[in-house]
GROMACS .gro file of C-alpha atoms in nm:
model
  456
    1MET     CA    1   1.330  -4.239   3.051
    2ASP     CA    2   1.059  -4.246   2.788
    3LYS     CA    3   1.195  -3.979   2.549
    4LEU     CA    4   0.925  -4.027   2.285
    5GLY     CA    5   0.662  -3.991   2.577
    6LEU     CA    6   0.845  -3.678   2.714
    7LEU     CA    7   0.853  -3.535   2.349
    8GLN     CA    8   0.463  -3.580   2.316
    9GLN     CA    9   0.401  -3.422   2.647
   10ARG     CA   10   0.607  -3.118   2.550
   11LYS     CA   11   0.448  -3.089   2.223
   12LYS     CA   12   0.107  -3.098   2.384
   13GLN     CA   13   0.216  -2.824   2.631
   14LEU     CA   14   0.335  -2.617   2.338
   15PHE     CA   15   0.030  -2.650   2.133
   16ASP     CA   16  -0.224  -2.617   2.406
   17ALA     CA   17  -0.055  -2.279   2.477
   18GLY     CA   18  -0.062  -2.166   2.107
   19LYS     CA   19  -0.381  -2.345   1.984
   20LYS     CA   20  -0.563  -2.024   1.873
   21ILE     CA   21  -0.262  -1.878   1.687
   22ARG     CA   22  -0.202  -2.196   1.509
   23GLU     CA   23  -0.547  -2.209   1.391
   24ASP     CA   24  -0.521  -1.853   1.265
   25ILE     CA   25  -0.206  -1.957   1.063
   26ASN     CA   26  -0.375  -2.256   0.910
   27SER     CA   27  -0.670  -2.039   0.795
   28LEU     CA   28  -0.424  -1.841   0.602
   29ILE     CA   29  -0.189  -2.099   0.444
   30ASP     CA   30  -0.221  -2.413   0.211
   31GLU     CA   31  -0.305  -2.732   0.406
   32ASP     CA   32  -0.035  -2.894   0.593
   33SER     CA   33   0.231  -2.678   0.444
   34PHE     CA   34   0.345  -2.501   0.774
   35VAL     CA   35   0.693  -2.604   0.904
   36GLU     CA   36   0.750  -2.445   1.252
   37LEU     CA   37   1.091  -2.320   1.361
   38SER     CA   38   1.251  -2.289   1.693
   39CYS     CA   39   0.921  -2.439   1.826
   40PHE     CA   40   1.088  -2.572   2.156
   41SER     CA   41   1.227  -2.221   2.255
   42PHE     CA   42   1.162  -2.142   2.604
   43SER     CA   43   1.279  -1.876   2.840
   44LYS     CA   44   1.155  -1.776   3.198
   45ASN     CA   45   0.997  -1.445   3.254
   46ASP     CA   46   1.161  -1.322   3.571
   47PHE     CA   47   0.899  -1.083   3.660
   48TYR     CA   48   0.609  -1.361   3.677
   49GLY     CA   49   0.840  -1.648   3.726
   50GLU     CA   50   0.674  -1.856   3.460
   51ASN     CA   51   0.804  -2.007   3.137
   52ALA     CA   52   0.709  -1.828   2.809
   53GLU     CA   53   0.623  -2.120   2.588
   54GLY     CA   54   0.781  -2.087   2.244
   55GLU     CA   55   0.891  -1.747   2.363
   56GLY     CA   56   0.527  -1.634   2.303
   57VAL     CA   57   0.574  -1.639   1.919
   58VAL     CA   58   0.524  -1.903   1.633
   59THR     CA   59   0.755  -1.880   1.345
   60GLY     CA   60   0.803  -2.090   1.054
   61PHE     CA   61   0.756  -2.118   0.673
   62ALA     CA   62   0.455  -2.223   0.469
   63THR     CA   63   0.291  -2.166   0.131
   64ILE     CA   64  -0.017  -1.981   0.025
   65CYS     CA   65  -0.154  -2.092  -0.306
   66GLY     CA   66   0.188  -2.222  -0.367
   67TYR     CA   67   0.375  -1.909  -0.308
   68PRO     CA   68   0.630  -1.944  -0.007
   69PHE     CA   69   0.624  -1.709   0.293
   70TYR     CA   70   0.774  -1.700   0.631
   71ILE     CA   71   0.519  -1.647   0.906
   72VAL     CA   72   0.588  -1.464   1.240
   73ALA     CA   73   0.284  -1.488   1.473
   74GLN     CA   74   0.266  -1.352   1.815
   75ASN     CA   75   0.090  -1.564   2.062
   76ALA     CA   76  -0.153  -1.366   2.279
   77ALA     CA   77  -0.205  -1.650   2.496
   78VAL     CA   78   0.142  -1.614   2.652
   79PHE     CA   79   0.167  -1.308   2.853
   80SER     CA   80  -0.079  -1.132   2.640
   81GLY     CA   81   0.170  -1.149   2.350
   82GLY     CA   82   0.425  -0.947   2.565
   83VAL     CA   83   0.740  -0.869   2.369
   84SER     CA   84   1.057  -0.966   2.530
   85LYS     CA   85   1.412  -0.975   2.415
   86ALA     CA   86   1.392  -1.352   2.354
   87ASN     CA   87   1.079  -1.300   2.172
   88CYS     CA   88   1.250  -1.041   1.937
   89GLU     CA   89   1.551  -1.271   1.894
   90LYS     CA   90   1.336  -1.542   1.761
   91ILE     CA   91   1.153  -1.317   1.514
   92ALA     CA   92   1.481  -1.171   1.407
   93LYS     CA   93   1.614  -1.528   1.336
   94CYS     CA   94   1.307  -1.599   1.117
   95LEU     CA   95   1.365  -1.270   0.923
   96ASN     CA   96   1.722  -1.351   0.868
   97GLN     CA   97   1.624  -1.669   0.696
   98ALA     CA   98   1.359  -1.495   0.502
   99GLU     CA   99   1.622  -1.238   0.387
  100LYS     CA  100   1.885  -1.489   0.304
  101THR     CA  101   1.615  -1.679   0.064
  102SER     CA  102   1.438  -1.357  -0.051
  103THR     CA  103   1.094  -1.496   0.068
  104PRO     CA  104   0.825  -1.256   0.166
  105VAL     CA  105   0.720  -1.241   0.535
  106ILE     CA  106   0.382  -1.235   0.700
  107TYR     CA  107   0.344  -1.091   1.062
  108LEU     CA  108   0.042  -1.174   1.269
  109LEU     CA  109   0.069  -0.925   1.560
  110SER     CA  110  -0.127  -0.921   1.879
  111THR     CA  111   0.051  -0.774   2.186
  112LEU     CA  112  -0.028  -0.541   2.469
  113GLY     CA  113   0.331  -0.411   2.472
  114ILE     CA  114   0.650  -0.518   2.615
  115GLN     CA  115   0.703  -0.768   2.906
  116THR     CA  116   0.758  -0.607   3.241
  117GLY     CA  117   1.079  -0.671   3.414
  118GLU     CA  118   1.321  -0.676   3.147
  119GLY     CA  119   1.411  -0.320   3.146
  120VAL     CA  120   1.653  -0.211   2.863
  121ASN     CA  121   1.721  -0.547   2.742
  122VAL     CA  122   1.374  -0.572   2.578
  123LEU     CA  123   1.442  -0.220   2.417
  124GLU     CA  124   1.746  -0.355   2.263
  125GLY     CA  125   1.560  -0.657   2.137
  126VAL     CA  126   1.298  -0.438   1.989
  127ALA     CA  127   1.567  -0.216   1.823
  128SER     CA  128   1.734  -0.518   1.649
  129LEU     CA  129   1.399  -0.641   1.531
  130ILE     CA  130   1.291  -0.300   1.393
  131LEU     CA  131   1.633  -0.249   1.224
  132LYS     CA  132   1.599  -0.598   1.058
  133ALA     CA  133   1.262  -0.517   0.912
  134SER     CA  134   1.382  -0.174   0.797
  135GLN     CA  135   1.675  -0.338   0.621
  136MET     CA  136   1.438  -0.575   0.428
  137LYS     CA  137   1.209  -0.299   0.323
  138GLY     CA  138   1.198  -0.235  -0.051
  139SER     CA  139   1.361  -0.569  -0.133
  140ILE     CA  140   1.149  -0.828   0.051
  141PRO     CA  141   0.755  -0.794   0.065
  142GLN     CA  142   0.645  -0.768   0.425
  143TYR     CA  143   0.272  -0.826   0.511
  144LEU     CA  144   0.140  -0.735   0.848
  145ILE     CA  145  -0.197  -0.845   1.000
  146VAL     CA  146  -0.306  -0.665   1.292
  147ASN     CA  147  -0.471  -0.975   1.466
  148GLY     CA  148  -0.619  -0.813   1.765
  149GLU     CA  149  -0.469  -0.523   1.983
  150VAL     CA  150  -0.112  -0.413   1.891
  151TYR     CA  151   0.021  -0.149   2.146
  152GLY     CA  152   0.352  -0.001   2.216
  153GLN     CA  153   0.680  -0.005   2.018
  154ILE     CA  154   0.609  -0.294   1.798
  155ALA     CA  155   0.341  -0.102   1.632
  156LEU     CA  156   0.631   0.059   1.434
  157LEU     CA  157   0.654  -0.245   1.211
  158ALA     CA  158   0.318  -0.111   1.045
  159GLY     CA  159   0.541   0.172   0.921
  160LEU     CA  160   0.794  -0.058   0.761
  161CYS     CA  161   0.552  -0.327   0.604
  162ASP     CA  162   0.437  -0.294   0.243
  163PHE     CA  163   0.083  -0.405   0.315
  164ASN     CA  164  -0.114  -0.374   0.646
  165TYR     CA  165  -0.437  -0.549   0.693
  166PHE     CA  166  -0.701  -0.426   0.965
  167ILE     CA  167  -0.980  -0.669   1.074
  168GLU     CA  168  -1.310  -0.505   1.125
  169GLU     CA  169  -1.408  -0.485   1.497
  170LYS     CA  170  -1.102  -0.698   1.586
  171SER     CA  171  -0.779  -0.483   1.480
  172ALA     CA  172  -0.648  -0.192   1.700
  173LEU     CA  173  -0.303  -0.050   1.654
  174CYS     CA  174  -0.175   0.221   1.894
  175THR     CA  175   0.168   0.369   2.007
  176ASN     CA  176   0.016   0.346   2.348
  177SER     CA  177  -0.272   0.222   2.540
  178PRO     CA  178  -0.586   0.361   2.357
  179LEU     CA  179  -0.727   0.442   2.698
  180VAL     CA  180  -0.427   0.659   2.769
  181LEU     CA  181  -0.428   0.827   2.413
  182SER     CA  182  -0.807   0.896   2.459
  183ALA     CA  183  -0.801   1.029   2.807
  184LYS     CA  184  -0.505   1.257   2.745
  185SER     CA  185  -0.710   1.395   2.450
  186GLY     CA  186  -1.008   1.467   2.690
  187LYS     CA  187  -1.226   1.201   2.514
  188ASN     CA  188  -1.373   0.868   2.587
  189LEU     CA  189  -1.329   0.670   2.269
  190SER     CA  190  -1.314   0.298   2.190
  191LYS     CA  191  -0.997   0.111   2.098
  192PHE     CA  192  -1.143   0.091   1.744
  193ALA     CA  193  -1.197   0.461   1.709
  194VAL     CA  194  -0.847   0.530   1.827
  195GLY     CA  195  -0.641   0.251   1.666
  196GLY     CA  196  -0.876   0.089   1.415
  197ALA     CA  197  -0.850   0.154   1.051
  198SER     CA  198  -1.118   0.432   1.065
  199GLY     CA  199  -0.916   0.594   1.358
  200LEU     CA  200  -0.595   0.592   1.162
  201LYS     CA  201  -0.683   0.752   0.823
  202GLY     CA  202  -0.452   1.041   0.885
  203ALA     CA  203  -0.150   0.792   0.955
  204GLN     CA  204  -0.238   0.604   0.627
  205LEU     CA  205  -0.153   0.271   0.793
  206ALA     CA  206  -0.444   0.060   0.690
  207THR     CA  207  -0.369  -0.075   0.337
  208PHE     CA  208  -0.650  -0.297   0.350
  209THR     CA  209  -0.963  -0.320   0.571
  210VAL     CA  210  -1.110  -0.672   0.566
  211LYS     CA  211  -1.366  -0.881   0.738
  212ASN     CA  212  -1.187  -1.202   0.778
  213PHE     CA  213  -0.880  -1.414   0.701
  214ASP     CA  214  -1.023  -1.543   0.383
  215GLU     CA  215  -1.024  -1.193   0.253
  216ILE     CA  216  -0.669  -1.156   0.360
  217LYS     CA  217  -0.562  -1.469   0.190
  218LYS     CA  218  -0.721  -1.377  -0.143
  219SER     CA  219  -0.554  -1.041  -0.117
  220ILE     CA  220  -0.208  -1.183  -0.042
  221ILE     CA  221  -0.258  -1.423  -0.345
  222GLY     CA  222  -0.360  -1.143  -0.579
  223ILE     CA  223  -0.058  -0.925  -0.485
  224SER     CA  224   0.179  -1.230  -0.512
  225GLU     CA  225   0.068  -1.304  -0.857
  226ILE     CA  226   0.139  -0.953  -0.973
  227ILE     CA  227   0.483  -0.930  -0.794
  228SER     CA  228   0.607  -1.279  -0.866
  229THR     CA  229   0.490  -1.303  -1.229
  230PRO     CA  230   0.540  -0.959  -1.412
  231VAL     CA  231   0.397  -1.071  -1.753
  232ILE     CA  232   0.140  -1.332  -1.848
  233ASP     CA  233  -0.071  -1.399  -2.148
  234GLY     CA  234  -0.285  -1.105  -2.179
  235GLY     CA  235  -0.565  -1.246  -2.383
  236GLU     CA  236  -0.759  -1.019  -2.611
  237LEU     CA  237  -0.553  -0.701  -2.664
  238ASN     CA  238  -0.775  -0.506  -2.897
  239GLU     CA  239  -1.076  -0.451  -2.685
  240SER     CA  240  -1.202  -0.101  -2.666
  241ILE     CA  241  -1.374   0.068  -2.374
  242PRO     CA  242  -1.691   0.260  -2.541
  243ALA     CA  243  -1.792   0.402  -2.189
  244LEU     CA  244  -1.484   0.638  -2.183
  245ASP     CA  245  -1.598   0.815  -2.512
  246LYS     CA  246  -1.908   0.893  -2.335
  247LYS     CA  247  -1.816   0.957  -1.963
  248PRO     CA  248  -1.441   0.936  -1.906
  249ASP     CA  249  -1.447   0.930  -1.533
  250GLY     CA  250  -1.253   0.755  -1.251
  251LYS     CA  251  -1.493   0.452  -1.239
  252ASN     CA  252  -1.492   0.394  -1.627
  253ILE     CA  253  -1.114   0.418  -1.630
  254LEU     CA  254  -1.094   0.115  -1.415
  255GLU     CA  255  -1.202  -0.102  -1.727
  256VAL     CA  256  -0.841  -0.046  -1.852
  257PHE     CA  257  -0.721  -0.314  -1.605
  258ASP     CA  258  -0.754  -0.686  -1.709
  259LYS     CA  259  -1.070  -0.834  -1.555
  260ASP     CA  260  -1.031  -0.953  -1.191
  261THR     CA  261  -0.681  -0.844  -1.154
  262ALA     CA  262  -0.700  -0.505  -0.982
  263VAL     CA  263  -0.598  -0.487  -0.613
  264GLU     CA  264  -0.671  -0.134  -0.454
  265LEU     CA  265  -0.436  -0.019  -0.184
  266GLY     CA  266  -0.521   0.235   0.078
  267ALA     CA  267  -0.888   0.246  -0.013
  268GLY     CA  268  -0.989   0.372   0.330
  269TYR     CA  269  -0.809   0.703   0.305
  270CYS     CA  270  -0.769   0.982   0.033
  271PRO     CA  271  -1.037   0.799  -0.179
  272GLU     CA  272  -0.973   1.072  -0.454
  273THR     CA  273  -0.632   0.933  -0.533
  274ARG     CA  274  -0.667   0.565  -0.600
  275CYS     CA  275  -0.368   0.330  -0.607
  276PHE     CA  276  -0.388  -0.013  -0.777
  277LEU     CA  277  -0.181  -0.318  -0.842
  278ALA     CA  278  -0.314  -0.473  -1.176
  279ARG     CA  279  -0.242  -0.617  -1.512
  280VAL     CA  280  -0.308  -0.451  -1.845
  281GLY     CA  281  -0.260  -0.667  -2.143
  282GLY     CA  282  -0.105  -0.927  -1.892
  283ILE     CA  283   0.160  -0.691  -1.789
  284ALA     CA  284   0.171  -0.609  -1.412
  285VAL     CA  285   0.166  -0.229  -1.338
  286ALA     CA  286   0.128   0.009  -1.045
  287ALA     CA  287  -0.139   0.259  -1.143
  288VAL     CA  288  -0.270   0.588  -0.977
  289VAL     CA  289  -0.608   0.711  -1.081
  290PHE     CA  290  -0.711   1.055  -0.989
  291ASP     CA  291  -1.079   1.021  -0.932
  292GLY     CA  292  -1.259   1.356  -0.893
  293ALA     CA  293  -1.536   1.474  -1.119
  294ASP     CA  294  -1.402   1.815  -1.145
  295GLY     CA  295  -1.043   1.734  -1.093
  296VAL     CA  296  -0.847   1.645  -0.769
  297GLU     CA  297  -0.697   1.916  -0.559
  298LEU     CA  298  -0.354   1.818  -0.432
  299THR     CA  299  -0.303   1.788  -0.051
  300ALA     CA  300  -0.012   1.669   0.167
  301GLU     CA  301  -0.230   1.352   0.244
  302ASN     CA  302  -0.301   1.252  -0.101
  303VAL     CA  303   0.026   1.339  -0.232
  304ARG     CA  304   0.190   1.120   0.037
  305LYS     CA  305  -0.040   0.837  -0.050
  306ILE     CA  306   0.088   0.869  -0.415
  307LYS     CA  307   0.458   0.904  -0.309
  308ASP     CA  308   0.450   0.595  -0.081
  309PHE     CA  309   0.282   0.396  -0.363
  310SER     CA  310   0.552   0.511  -0.632
  311GLU     CA  311   0.829   0.419  -0.393
  312PHE     CA  312   0.656   0.054  -0.388
  313ALA     CA  313   0.648   0.050  -0.754
  314CYS     CA  314   1.026   0.162  -0.779
  315CYS     CA  315   1.147  -0.086  -0.544
  316TYR     CA  316   0.987  -0.381  -0.701
  317GLY     CA  317   1.029  -0.268  -1.066
  318LEU     CA  318   0.678  -0.218  -1.171
  319PRO     CA  319   0.585   0.009  -1.454
  320TYR     CA  320   0.416   0.312  -1.323
  321VAL     CA  321   0.093   0.455  -1.488
  322ASN     CA  322  -0.068   0.795  -1.396
  323PHE     CA  323  -0.428   0.854  -1.507
  324VAL     CA  324  -0.440   1.220  -1.445
  325ASN     CA  325  -0.724   1.462  -1.346
  326THR     CA  326  -0.594   1.712  -1.121
  327LEU     CA  327  -0.627   2.095  -1.064
  328GLY     CA  328  -0.285   2.133  -0.871
  329ILE     CA  329  -0.256   2.229  -0.518
  330LYS     CA  330  -0.573   2.304  -0.325
  331SER     CA  331  -0.609   2.689  -0.248
  332ASP     CA  332  -0.622   2.694   0.119
  333LEU     CA  333  -0.431   2.870   0.382
  334ALA     CA  334  -0.395   2.548   0.604
  335ILE     CA  335  -0.257   2.351   0.300
  336ASN     CA  336  -0.031   2.629   0.212
  337ASP     CA  337   0.121   2.617   0.554
  338GLY     CA  338   0.135   2.224   0.548
  339LEU     CA  339   0.356   1.962   0.391
  340VAL     CA  340   0.222   1.955   0.055
  341ILE     CA  341   0.530   2.127  -0.118
  342LYS     CA  342   0.743   1.895   0.068
  343GLU     CA  343   0.574   1.588  -0.011
  344LEU     CA  344   0.557   1.683  -0.386
  345GLY     CA  345   0.926   1.745  -0.361
  346GLU     CA  346   1.001   1.397  -0.224
  347TYR     CA  347   0.764   1.257  -0.494
  348VAL     CA  348   0.966   1.412  -0.772
  349SER     CA  349   1.285   1.272  -0.634
  350MET     CA  350   1.121   0.927  -0.611
  351LEU     CA  351   1.010   0.945  -0.981
  352ASP     CA  352   1.360   1.063  -1.082
  353CYS     CA  353   1.521   0.758  -0.914
  354MET     CA  354   1.250   0.512  -1.082
  355ASP     CA  355   1.422   0.327  -1.361
  356THR     CA  356   1.108   0.140  -1.463
  357ALA     CA  357   0.854   0.254  -1.744
  358LYS     CA  358   0.658   0.557  -1.657
  359ILE     CA  359   0.342   0.647  -1.847
  360SER     CA  360   0.100   0.937  -1.792
  361ILE     CA  361  -0.239   0.960  -1.953
  362VAL     CA  362  -0.430   1.273  -1.899
  363TYR     CA  363  -0.798   1.173  -1.903
  364GLY     CA  364  -0.942   1.479  -1.726
  365LYS     CA  365  -0.762   1.788  -1.648
  366ALA     CA  366  -0.404   1.866  -1.586
  367ILE     CA  367  -0.402   2.196  -1.443
  368GLY     CA  368  -0.085   2.396  -1.345
  369LEU     CA  369   0.132   2.210  -1.108
  370GLY     CA  370  -0.100   1.906  -1.159
  371TYR     CA  371   0.048   1.872  -1.502
  372THR     CA  372   0.406   1.964  -1.416
  373VAL     CA  373   0.432   1.687  -1.185
  374PHE     CA  374   0.192   1.410  -1.299
  375ALA     CA  375   0.214   1.456  -1.684
  376ALA     CA  376   0.500   1.670  -1.811
  377LYS     CA  377   0.730   1.501  -2.037
  378SER     CA  378   1.024   1.678  -1.884
  379MET     CA  379   0.938   1.517  -1.543
  380GLY     CA  380   1.068   1.184  -1.695
  381TYR     CA  381   0.766   1.012  -1.819
  382ASP     CA  382   0.851   0.785  -2.126
  383TYR     CA  383   0.513   0.832  -2.282
  384CYS     CA  384   0.243   1.093  -2.244
  385TYR     CA  385  -0.111   1.055  -2.381
  386ALA     CA  386  -0.400   1.282  -2.356
  387PHE     CA  387  -0.776   1.227  -2.424
  388ALA     CA  388  -0.927   1.419  -2.705
  389ASN     CA  389  -1.168   1.595  -2.458
  390SER     CA  390  -0.913   1.645  -2.187
  391LYS     CA  391  -0.798   1.992  -2.059
  392ILE     CA  392  -0.424   2.095  -2.013
  393ALA     CA  393  -0.376   2.452  -1.896
  394LEU     CA  394  -0.208   2.697  -1.664
  395PHE     CA  395  -0.520   2.769  -1.489
  396ASP     CA  396  -0.875   2.629  -1.483
  397SER     CA  397  -1.089   2.851  -1.709
  398LEU     CA  398  -1.241   3.135  -1.523
  399GLN     CA  399  -0.974   3.154  -1.248
  400GLY     CA  400  -0.714   3.163  -1.525
  401ALA     CA  401  -0.897   3.438  -1.702
  402GLU     CA  402  -0.939   3.663  -1.414
  403ILE     CA  403  -0.556   3.611  -1.328
  404GLU     CA  404  -0.448   3.667  -1.678
  405PHE     CA  405  -0.679   3.957  -1.777
  406GLY     CA  406  -0.734   4.118  -1.439
  407ASN     CA  407  -1.048   4.355  -1.418
  408CYS     CA  408  -1.242   4.316  -1.726
  409GLU     CA  409  -1.615   4.371  -1.790
  410ASN     CA  410  -1.688   4.046  -1.977
  411LYS     CA  411  -1.509   3.800  -1.763
  412GLU     CA  412  -1.745   3.502  -1.876
  413LYS     CA  413  -1.640   3.580  -2.235
  414LEU     CA  414  -1.295   3.566  -2.154
  415ALA     CA  415  -1.327   3.250  -1.941
  416ALA     CA  416  -1.488   3.063  -2.236
  417LYS     CA  417  -1.199   3.197  -2.480
  418TYR     CA  418  -0.944   3.088  -2.236
  419ALA     CA  419  -1.088   2.728  -2.197
  420ASP     CA  420  -1.142   2.695  -2.566
  421GLU     CA  421  -0.820   2.821  -2.698
  422ASN     CA  422  -0.567   2.739  -2.414
  423SER     CA  423  -0.696   2.423  -2.256
  424ASP     CA  424  -0.707   2.217  -2.564
  425PRO     CA  425  -0.439   1.926  -2.538
  426ILE     CA  426  -0.342   2.017  -2.901
  427ASN     CA  427  -0.128   2.308  -2.770
  428ALA     CA  428   0.085   2.071  -2.566
  429ALA     CA  429   0.100   1.818  -2.851
  430LYS     CA  430   0.226   2.091  -3.091
  431GLY     CA  431   0.518   2.150  -2.850
  432GLY     CA  432   0.603   1.770  -2.840
  433TYR     CA  433   0.518   1.733  -2.487
  434ILE     CA  434   0.224   1.495  -2.564
  435ASP     CA  435   0.291   1.168  -2.764
  436ASN     CA  436  -0.047   1.144  -2.888
  437ILE     CA  437  -0.410   1.280  -2.856
  438ILE     CA  438  -0.628   0.962  -2.830
  439GLN     CA  439  -0.996   0.845  -2.863
  440PRO     CA  440  -1.063   0.747  -2.496
  441SER     CA  441  -1.221   0.412  -2.609
  442PHE     CA  442  -0.898   0.298  -2.743
  443VAL     CA  443  -0.670   0.404  -2.449
  444LYS     CA  444  -0.591   0.033  -2.341
  445GLN     CA  445  -0.450  -0.045  -2.698
  446TYR     CA  446  -0.209   0.255  -2.646
  447LEU     CA  447  -0.120   0.160  -2.308
  448ILE     CA  448  -0.052  -0.199  -2.378
  449ALA     CA  449   0.153  -0.108  -2.698
  450SER     CA  450   0.363   0.133  -2.488
  451LEU     CA  451   0.407  -0.117  -2.197
  452GLN     CA  452   0.519  -0.393  -2.445
  453MET     CA  453   0.802  -0.158  -2.563
  454LEU     CA  454   0.911  -0.044  -2.222
  455VAL     CA  455   0.912  -0.338  -2.005
  456LYS     CA  456   1.222  -0.517  -1.955
   0.00000   0.00000   0.00000
């Protein structure tokens, strides 16, 4: 028997079945760096009576810009990417290797659901896979690419991964068929309207919305550089930001970050609370920027976004920085009857567990609970700074005056008095709650100096 000839024949069969998914993998990784694992893994689908080449999933390891990753890629050409017990076992085997070597994992998912005919067996397989991904959460970075349609239980992986990529006009992720979900809601929606990035804003699952694999690759490299190398040469540290003296807003604040280092997470939802991985003076940080002209009102959704981001910073030991401009909880009946209080409570618990550097900078307003949770020294922030023209108070001017003074003929005069006398950050500084009141244009120097003292 010509064993070499038989090997070539088997390889051709395998690669013909997985040509497209291997092209996707190669577009993401460094050239010729992929080493496939368990490639000759075949099982028979009892329902269809056919072999599942490679178990319908490609696994292995590779590098991206020199950074090592394990790769898990579902092959939609085999039973529509159908999930089987053998499929899950092959993925779990790859995850065990990733965990053993503390190597990040990239999932490329494309499946219409579980393979018919396996019954409870496949459910046990999914359970073991989900548990393993959960055990790795917070210790090993996991990236998920919705590489087409992802339906059914395997979608739960998106809730466990640190970074989820949705490709425009390609990605759709749902717990059930989008046709079923749409019909049960009495609507006729496209799969993208149900499970695309725009359809999942409330779920907060789309960390990034991208056009192609080139954007995904660039993003993964940027994140890897920040996580893998906490401190680099920061270059010029004495540069000022004159624009902040004239207009300290959410856009100009971004100049605090070193050029071309900022990676924004979750830009597609709750844009008033922006979350960045970036460098300041060469030091990697996780930063929250409250971006609202008159101050951001807190809701369950935007607090949850901040809480999840702070959890990531805690898990990976990144210094955590708040650029504060918030009015506290939004005054609304629906908000009051929602989850905002619970989300804020969980955020405070996360903050208390965080043993990395925590810095708060009030660049706009810090009103009421907005100050208490995001700027108060007693909340555990190592350093607290305030711009000279910022506002720190119990209430926001007129509202505060009306509550404090009740029925008064000249409310406008009292509102002005309240704002001038009680909202000046000097009052908080007098109590020792603000470490320094600073000229906005020099905020980067203060932040760098603080980070250099705090970063271990």
